[in-house]
């Protein structure tokens, strides 16, 4: 889980917040990693949520204690995403594989509700950070566009989830995508934009650090990872 922190100079913006406390041995390390980077959780003033799956939202809160892990932050999420998880039955039957997530996500929403702004896709949140509609993985899934000094980057979140399959076979339909046909359309559009514009590309579930570029490969694409630069 490659959680992205952007320091704009005026804001410290966390893009998604990991899973938080979890029985999985490879999750729940965001707080320690922020501390190792010299960043106190109180210094985060904005958390942008690409969608409300547990490994992106639940790390923002401690539902057992009823507290927020980033107490000075405000939150931003797609209005479609918020409405879906607040009342998923309104869109019809909830996928069976998602039913167990709903109570935890709704509990997290209750804790951050008063600090959350629900936005339309395409909104610039702060200068240099804008949202991009990539519905499909979830009903309101959003990717993030970053711009600074003439350079650009795309934070794909879960529109792209595998370093081989997502690029070589964007038409394949992983079982964890909620609206599979829409997810295919979003994935193709995102990959085409990244390859055409040659922008830096960041993937949440790609091998660490999840940073690289998208290259065309025949009728599909391939992932070109960038070696980590420790002096960033």
PDB file of N, CA and C in Angstrom, residues 30-113:
ATOM      1  N   UNK A  30       1.399   2.984   8.603  1.00  0.00           N
ATOM      2  CA  UNK A  30       1.463   4.368   8.131  1.00  0.00           C
ATOM      3  C   UNK A  30       1.945   5.314   9.224  1.00  0.00           C
ATOM      4  N   UNK A  31       1.396   5.191  10.431  1.00  0.00           N
ATOM      5  CA  UNK A  31       1.782   6.103  11.510  1.00  0.00           C
ATOM      6  C   UNK A  31       3.281   6.021  11.787  1.00  0.00           C
ATOM      7  N   UNK A  32       3.806   4.808  11.837  1.00  0.00           N
ATOM      8  CA  UNK A  32       5.237   4.631  12.103  1.00  0.00           C
ATOM      9  C   UNK A  32       6.085   5.193  10.964  1.00  0.00           C
ATOM     10  N   UNK A  33       5.615   5.019   9.739  1.00  0.00           N
ATOM     11  CA  UNK A  33       6.380   5.521   8.599  1.00  0.00           C
ATOM     12  C   UNK A  33       6.355   7.049   8.542  1.00  0.00           C
ATOM     13  N   UNK A  34       5.221   7.647   8.901  1.00  0.00           N
ATOM     14  CA  UNK A  34       5.178   9.106   8.979  1.00  0.00           C
ATOM     15  C   UNK A  34       6.137   9.611  10.053  1.00  0.00           C
ATOM     16  N   UNK A  35       6.141   8.939  11.187  1.00  0.00           N
ATOM     17  CA  UNK A  35       7.045   9.331  12.268  1.00  0.00           C
ATOM     18  C   UNK A  35       8.496   9.215  11.824  1.00  0.00           C
ATOM     19  N   UNK A  36       8.819   8.133  11.108  1.00  0.00           N
ATOM     20  CA  UNK A  36      10.189   7.949  10.627  1.00  0.00           C
ATOM     21  C   UNK A  36      10.595   9.043   9.643  1.00  0.00           C
ATOM     22  N   UNK A  37       9.599   9.605   8.936  1.00  0.00           N
ATOM     23  CA  UNK A  37       9.864  10.694   7.996  1.00  0.00           C
ATOM     24  C   UNK A  37       9.834  12.059   8.670  1.00  0.00           C
ATOM     25  N   UNK A  38       9.625  12.061  10.007  1.00  0.00           N
ATOM     26  CA  UNK A  38       9.619  13.313  10.739  1.00  0.00           C
ATOM     27  C   UNK A  38       8.330  14.094  10.612  1.00  0.00           C
ATOM     28  N   UNK A  39       7.239  13.393  10.314  1.00  0.00           N
ATOM     29  CA  UNK A  39       5.947  14.061  10.110  1.00  0.00           C
ATOM     30  C   UNK A  39       4.976  13.621  11.197  1.00  0.00           C
ATOM     31  N   UNK A  40       4.520  14.580  11.987  1.00  0.00           N
ATOM     32  CA  UNK A  40       3.545  14.277  13.028  1.00  0.00           C
ATOM     33  C   UNK A  40       2.148  14.220  12.411  1.00  0.00           C
ATOM     34  N   UNK A  41       1.304  13.301  12.856  1.00  0.00           N
ATOM     35  CA  UNK A  41      -0.064  13.226  12.315  1.00  0.00           C
ATOM     36  C   UNK A  41      -0.825  14.540  12.425  1.00  0.00           C
ATOM     37  N   UNK A  42      -0.502  15.350  13.417  1.00  0.00           N
ATOM     38  CA  UNK A  42      -1.184  16.639  13.570  1.00  0.00           C
ATOM     39  C   UNK A  42      -0.819  17.621  12.463  1.00  0.00           C
ATOM     40  N   UNK A  43       0.261  17.336  11.731  1.00  0.00           N
ATOM     41  CA  UNK A  43       0.691  18.226  10.655  1.00  0.00           C
ATOM     42  C   UNK A  43      -0.074  17.993   9.355  1.00  0.00           C
ATOM     43  N   UNK A  44      -0.785  16.875   9.259  1.00  0.00           N
ATOM     44  CA  UNK A  44      -1.590  16.592   8.070  1.00  0.00           C
ATOM     45  C   UNK A  44      -2.853  17.442   8.136  1.00  0.00           C
ATOM     46  N   UNK A  45      -3.040  18.309   7.147  1.00  0.00           N
ATOM     47  CA  UNK A  45      -4.227  19.172   7.200  1.00  0.00           C
ATOM     48  C   UNK A  45      -5.287  18.812   6.165  1.00  0.00           C
ATOM     49  N   UNK A  46      -4.990  17.844   5.288  1.00  0.00           N
ATOM     50  CA  UNK A  46      -5.971  17.416   4.303  1.00  0.00           C
ATOM     51  C   UNK A  46      -5.754  15.947   3.972  1.00  0.00           C
ATOM     52  N   UNK A  47      -6.826  15.167   4.007  1.00  0.00           N
ATOM     53  CA  UNK A  47      -6.791  13.767   3.583  1.00  0.00           C
ATOM     54  C   UNK A  47      -7.755  13.621   2.420  1.00  0.00           C
ATOM     55  N   UNK A  48      -7.226  13.240   1.259  1.00  0.00           N
ATOM     56  CA  UNK A  48      -8.044  13.020   0.077  1.00  0.00           C
ATOM     57  C   UNK A  48      -8.298  11.528  -0.041  1.00  0.00           C
ATOM     58  N   UNK A  49      -9.550  11.140  -0.054  1.00  0.00           N
ATOM     59  CA  UNK A  49      -9.928   9.732  -0.119  1.00  0.00           C
ATOM     60  C   UNK A  49     -10.349   9.386  -1.541  1.00  0.00           C
ATOM     61  N   UNK A  50      -9.609   8.489  -2.181  1.00  0.00           N
ATOM     62  CA  UNK A  50      -9.957   8.109  -3.550  1.00  0.00           C
ATOM     63  C   UNK A  50     -11.207   7.241  -3.588  1.00  0.00           C
ATOM     64  N   UNK A  51     -11.414   6.462  -2.540  1.00  0.00           N
ATOM     65  CA  UNK A  51     -12.629   5.677  -2.387  1.00  0.00           C
ATOM     66  C   UNK A  51     -12.658   5.137  -0.968  1.00  0.00           C
ATOM     67  N   UNK A  52     -13.722   4.419  -0.623  1.00  0.00           N
ATOM     68  CA  UNK A  52     -13.966   4.101   0.784  1.00  0.00           C
ATOM     69  C   UNK A  52     -13.749   2.628   1.133  1.00  0.00           C
ATOM     70  N   UNK A  53     -12.946   1.926   0.360  1.00  0.00           N
ATOM     71  CA  UNK A  53     -12.585   0.563   0.756  1.00  0.00           C
ATOM     72  C   UNK A  53     -11.721   0.616   2.027  1.00  0.00           C
ATOM     73  N   UNK A  54     -11.726  -0.442   2.823  1.00  0.00           N
ATOM     74  CA  UNK A  54     -11.022  -0.421   4.111  1.00  0.00           C
ATOM     75  C   UNK A  54      -9.558  -0.028   4.029  1.00  0.00           C
ATOM     76  N   UNK A  55      -8.839  -0.484   2.986  1.00  0.00           N
ATOM     77  CA  UNK A  55      -7.407  -0.223   2.914  1.00  0.00           C
ATOM     78  C   UNK A  55      -7.077   1.185   2.439  1.00  0.00           C
ATOM     79  N   UNK A  56      -8.097   2.009   2.234  1.00  0.00           N
ATOM     80  CA  UNK A  56      -7.893   3.405   1.840  1.00  0.00           C
ATOM     81  C   UNK A  56      -8.488   4.384   2.854  1.00  0.00           C
ATOM     82  N   UNK A  57      -9.534   3.963   3.540  1.00  0.00           N
ATOM     83  CA  UNK A  57     -10.257   4.838   4.469  1.00  0.00           C
ATOM     84  C   UNK A  57     -10.009   4.518   5.929  1.00  0.00           C
ATOM     85  N   UNK A  58     -10.033   3.256   6.286  1.00  0.00           N
ATOM     86  CA  UNK A  58     -10.096   2.905   7.705  1.00  0.00           C
ATOM     87  C   UNK A  58      -8.875   3.364   8.486  1.00  0.00           C
ATOM     88  N   UNK A  59      -7.744   3.576   7.829  1.00  0.00           N
ATOM     89  CA  UNK A  59      -6.564   4.062   8.523  1.00  0.00           C
ATOM     90  C   UNK A  59      -6.665   5.507   8.979  1.00  0.00           C
ATOM     91  N   UNK A  60      -7.704   6.209   8.528  1.00  0.00           N
ATOM     92  CA  UNK A  60      -7.888   7.606   8.938  1.00  0.00           C
ATOM     93  C   UNK A  60      -8.470   7.736  10.329  1.00  0.00           C
ATOM     94  N   UNK A  61      -9.035   6.638  10.852  1.00  0.00           N
ATOM     95  CA  UNK A  61      -9.755   6.704  12.121  1.00  0.00           C
ATOM     96  C   UNK A  61      -9.412   5.505  13.000  1.00  0.00           C
ATOM     97  N   UNK A  62      -9.723   5.648  14.269  1.00  0.00           N
ATOM     98  CA  UNK A  62      -9.694   4.528  15.203  1.00  0.00           C
ATOM     99  C   UNK A  62     -11.121   4.378  15.711  1.00  0.00           C
ATOM    100  N   UNK A  63     -11.876   3.499  15.080  1.00  0.00           N
ATOM    101  CA  UNK A  63     -13.297   3.406  15.402  1.00  0.00           C
ATOM    102  C   UNK A  63     -13.526   2.879  16.816  1.00  0.00           C
ATOM    103  N   UNK A  64     -12.626   2.048  17.325  1.00  0.00           N
ATOM    104  CA  UNK A  64     -12.795   1.540  18.689  1.00  0.00           C
ATOM    105  C   UNK A  64     -12.669   2.663  19.709  1.00  0.00           C
ATOM    106  N   UNK A  65     -11.724   3.553  19.481  1.00  0.00           N
ATOM    107  CA  UNK A  65     -11.526   4.682  20.395  1.00  0.00           C
ATOM    108  C   UNK A  65     -12.430   5.855  20.048  1.00  0.00           C
ATOM    109  N   UNK A  66     -13.023   5.821  18.841  1.00  0.00           N
ATOM    110  CA  UNK A  66     -13.866   6.925  18.414  1.00  0.00           C
ATOM    111  C   UNK A  66     -13.082   8.188  18.110  1.00  0.00           C
ATOM    112  N   UNK A  67     -11.860   8.032  17.584  1.00  0.00           N
ATOM    113  CA  UNK A  67     -10.995   9.184  17.324  1.00  0.00           C
ATOM    114  C   UNK A  67     -10.491   9.169  15.885  1.00  0.00           C
ATOM    115  N   UNK A  68      -9.981  10.324  15.464  1.00  0.00           N
ATOM    116  CA  UNK A  68      -9.373  10.464  14.149  1.00  0.00           C
ATOM    117  C   UNK A  68      -7.859  10.446  14.298  1.00  0.00           C
ATOM    118  N   UNK A  69      -7.193   9.748  13.421  1.00  0.00           N
ATOM    119  CA  UNK A  69      -5.735   9.648  13.512  1.00  0.00           C
ATOM    120  C   UNK A  69      -5.036  10.909  13.017  1.00  0.00           C
ATOM    121  N   UNK A  70      -5.764  11.750  12.286  1.00  0.00           N
ATOM    122  CA  UNK A  70      -5.209  13.022  11.805  1.00  0.00           C
ATOM    123  C   UNK A  70      -6.137  14.119  12.311  1.00  0.00           C
ATOM    124  N   UNK A  71      -5.977  14.515  13.562  1.00  0.00           N
ATOM    125  CA  UNK A  71      -6.988  15.331  14.242  1.00  0.00           C
ATOM    126  C   UNK A  71      -7.163  16.731  13.684  1.00  0.00           C
ATOM    127  N   UNK A  72      -6.191  17.238  12.927  1.00  0.00           N
ATOM    128  CA  UNK A  72      -6.311  18.592  12.384  1.00  0.00           C
ATOM    129  C   UNK A  72      -6.703  18.608  10.914  1.00  0.00           C
ATOM    130  N   UNK A  73      -6.963  17.441  10.355  1.00  0.00           N
ATOM    131  CA  UNK A  73      -7.221  17.345   8.923  1.00  0.00           C
ATOM    132  C   UNK A  73      -8.695  17.535   8.594  1.00  0.00           C
ATOM    133  N   UNK A  74      -8.909  18.081   7.396  1.00  0.00           N
ATOM    134  CA  UNK A  74     -10.230  17.969   6.797  1.00  0.00           C
ATOM    135  C   UNK A  74     -10.141  16.899   5.708  1.00  0.00           C
ATOM    136  N   UNK A  75     -11.290  16.426   5.263  1.00  0.00           N
ATOM    137  CA  UNK A  75     -11.333  15.279   4.366  1.00  0.00           C
ATOM    138  C   UNK A  75     -12.098  15.646   3.103  1.00  0.00           C
ATOM    139  N   UNK A  76     -11.692  15.025   2.000  1.00  0.00           N
ATOM    140  CA  UNK A  76     -12.354  15.242   0.721  1.00  0.00           C
ATOM    141  C   UNK A  76     -12.619  13.884   0.090  1.00  0.00           C
ATOM    142  N   UNK A  77     -13.834  13.709  -0.450  1.00  0.00           N
ATOM    143  CA  UNK A  77     -14.199  12.460  -1.101  1.00  0.00           C
ATOM    144  C   UNK A  77     -15.250  12.762  -2.156  1.00  0.00           C
ATOM    145  N   UNK A  78     -15.338  11.926  -3.149  1.00  0.00           N
ATOM    146  CA  UNK A  78     -16.369  12.057  -4.175  1.00  0.00           C
ATOM    147  C   UNK A  78     -17.758  11.990  -3.555  1.00  0.00           C
ATOM    148  N   UNK A  79     -18.657  12.864  -4.004  1.00  0.00           N
ATOM    149  CA  UNK A  79     -20.023  12.816  -3.487  1.00  0.00           C
ATOM    150  C   UNK A  79     -20.705  11.504  -3.830  1.00  0.00           C
ATOM    151  N   UNK A  80     -20.406  10.949  -4.992  1.00  0.00           N
ATOM    152  CA  UNK A  80     -20.991   9.657  -5.390  1.00  0.00           C
ATOM    153  C   UNK A  80     -20.533   8.559  -4.441  1.00  0.00           C
ATOM    154  N   UNK A  81     -19.248   8.572  -4.097  1.00  0.00           N
ATOM    155  CA  UNK A  81     -18.696   7.546  -3.201  1.00  0.00           C
ATOM    156  C   UNK A  81     -19.321   7.653  -1.812  1.00  0.00           C
ATOM    157  N   UNK A  82     -19.423   8.864  -1.312  1.00  0.00           N
ATOM    158  CA  UNK A  82     -20.005   9.062   0.021  1.00  0.00           C
ATOM    159  C   UNK A  82     -21.454   8.582   0.060  1.00  0.00           C
ATOM    160  N   UNK A  83     -22.219   8.966  -0.938  1.00  0.00           N
ATOM    161  CA  UNK A  83     -23.626   8.578  -0.968  1.00  0.00           C
ATOM    162  C   UNK A  83     -23.789   7.066  -1.080  1.00  0.00           C
ATOM    163  N   UNK A  84     -22.924   6.434  -1.852  1.00  0.00           N
ATOM    164  CA  UNK A  84     -23.043   4.983  -2.017  1.00  0.00           C
ATOM    165  C   UNK A  84     -22.833   4.259  -0.689  1.00  0.00           C
ATOM    166  N   UNK A  85     -21.737   4.543  -0.011  1.00  0.00           N
ATOM    167  CA  UNK A  85     -21.440   3.794   1.206  1.00  0.00           C
ATOM    168  C   UNK A  85     -22.341   4.210   2.371  1.00  0.00           C
ATOM    169  N   UNK A  86     -22.890   5.411   2.304  1.00  0.00           N
ATOM    170  CA  UNK A  86     -23.826   5.832   3.341  1.00  0.00           C
ATOM    171  C   UNK A  86     -25.135   5.055   3.243  1.00  0.00           C
ATOM    172  N   UNK A  87     -25.526   4.694   2.015  1.00  0.00           N
ATOM    173  CA  UNK A  87     -26.768   3.940   1.815  1.00  0.00           C
ATOM    174  C   UNK A  87     -26.628   3.102   0.546  1.00  0.00           C
ATOM    175  N   UNK A  88     -25.834   2.031   0.597  1.00  0.00           N
ATOM    176  CA  UNK A  88     -25.515   1.275  -0.623  1.00  0.00           C
ATOM    177  C   UNK A  88     -26.721   0.620  -1.281  1.00  0.00           C
ATOM    178  N   UNK A  89     -27.771   0.343  -0.523  1.00  0.00           N
ATOM    179  CA  UNK A  89     -28.925  -0.330  -1.108  1.00  0.00           C
ATOM    180  C   UNK A  89     -29.659   0.557  -2.115  1.00  0.00           C
ATOM    181  N   UNK A  90     -29.413   1.853  -2.077  1.00  0.00           N
ATOM    182  CA  UNK A  90     -30.095   2.752  -3.017  1.00  0.00           C
ATOM    183  C   UNK A  90     -29.712   2.459  -4.455  1.00  0.00           C
ATOM    184  N   UNK A  91     -28.540   1.887  -4.666  1.00  0.00           N
ATOM    185  CA  UNK A  91     -28.093   1.564  -6.026  1.00  0.00           C
ATOM    186  C   UNK A  91     -28.395   0.126  -6.388  1.00  0.00           C
ATOM    187  N   UNK A  92     -29.162  -0.547  -5.557  1.00  0.00           N
ATOM    188  CA  UNK A  92     -29.458  -1.950  -5.804  1.00  0.00           C
ATOM    189  C   UNK A  92     -28.682  -2.835  -4.858  1.00  0.00           C
ATOM    190  N   UNK A  93     -28.580  -4.078  -5.198  1.00  0.00           N
ATOM    191  CA  UNK A  93     -27.936  -5.054  -4.328  1.00  0.00           C
ATOM    192  C   UNK A  93     -26.442  -4.763  -4.174  1.00  0.00           C
ATOM    193  N   UNK A  94     -25.953  -4.819  -2.949  1.00  0.00           N
ATOM    194  CA  UNK A  94     -24.528  -4.658  -2.674  1.00  0.00           C
ATOM    195  C   UNK A  94     -23.815  -5.961  -3.007  1.00  0.00           C
ATOM    196  N   UNK A  95     -22.690  -5.916  -3.731  1.00  0.00           N
ATOM    197  CA  UNK A  95     -21.965  -7.157  -3.996  1.00  0.00           C
ATOM    198  C   UNK A  95     -21.687  -7.917  -2.699  1.00  0.00           C
ATOM    199  N   UNK A  96     -21.872  -9.199  -2.726  1.00  0.00           N
ATOM    200  CA  UNK A  96     -21.725 -10.009  -1.519  1.00  0.00           C
ATOM    201  C   UNK A  96     -20.352  -9.819  -0.889  1.00  0.00           C
ATOM    202  N   UNK A  97     -19.328  -9.693  -1.703  1.00  0.00           N
ATOM    203  CA  UNK A  97     -17.962  -9.564  -1.189  1.00  0.00           C
ATOM    204  C   UNK A  97     -17.733  -8.229  -0.493  1.00  0.00           C
ATOM    205  N   UNK A  98     -18.667  -7.275  -0.638  1.00  0.00           N
ATOM    206  CA  UNK A  98     -18.533  -5.971   0.000  1.00  0.00           C
ATOM    207  C   UNK A  98     -19.358  -5.826   1.263  1.00  0.00           C
ATOM    208  N   UNK A  99     -20.265  -6.730   1.494  1.00  0.00           N
ATOM    209  CA  UNK A  99     -21.211  -6.543   2.597  1.00  0.00           C
ATOM    210  C   UNK A  99     -20.514  -6.393   3.947  1.00  0.00           C
ATOM    211  N   UNK A 100     -19.428  -7.136   4.155  1.00  0.00           N
ATOM    212  CA  UNK A 100     -18.716  -7.043   5.422  1.00  0.00           C
ATOM    213  C   UNK A 100     -18.023  -5.715   5.642  1.00  0.00           C
ATOM    214  N   UNK A 101     -17.804  -4.946   4.552  1.00  0.00           N
ATOM    215  CA  UNK A 101     -17.120  -3.661   4.677  1.00  0.00           C
ATOM    216  C   UNK A 101     -18.058  -2.546   5.129  1.00  0.00           C
ATOM    217  N   UNK A 102     -19.329  -2.687   4.833  1.00  0.00           N
ATOM    218  CA  UNK A 102     -20.258  -1.564   4.992  1.00  0.00           C
ATOM    219  C   UNK A 102     -20.303  -1.018   6.417  1.00  0.00           C
ATOM    220  N   UNK A 103     -20.461  -1.856   7.458  1.00  0.00           N
ATOM    221  CA  UNK A 103     -20.529  -1.286   8.816  1.00  0.00           C
ATOM    222  C   UNK A 103     -19.283  -0.506   9.208  1.00  0.00           C
ATOM    223  N   UNK A 104     -18.100  -1.044   8.901  1.00  0.00           N
ATOM    224  CA  UNK A 104     -16.861  -0.351   9.257  1.00  0.00           C
ATOM    225  C   UNK A 104     -16.698   0.958   8.516  1.00  0.00           C
ATOM    226  N   UNK A 105     -17.076   0.971   7.244  1.00  0.00           N
ATOM    227  CA  UNK A 105     -16.981   2.194   6.462  1.00  0.00           C
ATOM    228  C   UNK A 105     -17.960   3.237   6.970  1.00  0.00           C
ATOM    229  N   UNK A 106     -19.158   2.828   7.306  1.00  0.00           N
ATOM    230  CA  UNK A 106     -20.129   3.777   7.835  1.00  0.00           C
ATOM    231  C   UNK A 106     -19.694   4.326   9.193  1.00  0.00           C
ATOM    232  N   UNK A 107     -19.060   3.488  10.003  1.00  0.00           N
ATOM    233  CA  UNK A 107     -18.535   3.971  11.289  1.00  0.00           C
ATOM    234  C   UNK A 107     -17.449   5.017  11.077  1.00  0.00           C
ATOM    235  N   UNK A 108     -16.582   4.777  10.086  1.00  0.00           N
ATOM    236  CA  UNK A 108     -15.531   5.752   9.778  1.00  0.00           C
ATOM    237  C   UNK A 108     -16.147   7.054   9.271  1.00  0.00           C
ATOM    238  N   UNK A 109     -17.155   6.946   8.435  1.00  0.00           N
ATOM    239  CA  UNK A 109     -17.827   8.143   7.926  1.00  0.00           C
ATOM    240  C   UNK A 109     -18.393   8.997   9.059  1.00  0.00           C
ATOM    241  N   UNK A 110     -18.977   8.352  10.044  1.00  0.00           N
ATOM    242  CA  UNK A 110     -19.577   9.094  11.161  1.00  0.00           C
ATOM    243  C   UNK A 110     -18.530   9.923  11.895  1.00  0.00           C
ATOM    244  N   UNK A 111     -17.317   9.385  12.015  1.00  0.00           N
ATOM    245  CA  UNK A 111     -16.269  10.098  12.734  1.00  0.00           C
ATOM    246  C   UNK A 111     -15.747  11.309  11.962  1.00  0.00           C
ATOM    247  N   UNK A 112     -15.740  11.234  10.648  1.00  0.00           N
ATOM    248  CA  UNK A 112     -15.156  12.322   9.862  1.00  0.00           C
ATOM    249  C   UNK A 112     -16.209  13.207   9.191  1.00  0.00           C
ATOM    250  N   UNK A 113     -17.490  12.903   9.382  1.00  0.00           N
ATOM    251  CA  UNK A 113     -18.558  13.572   8.630  1.00  0.00           C
ATOM    252  C   UNK A 113     -18.501  15.089   8.736  1.00  0.00           C
TER     253      UNK A 113
END
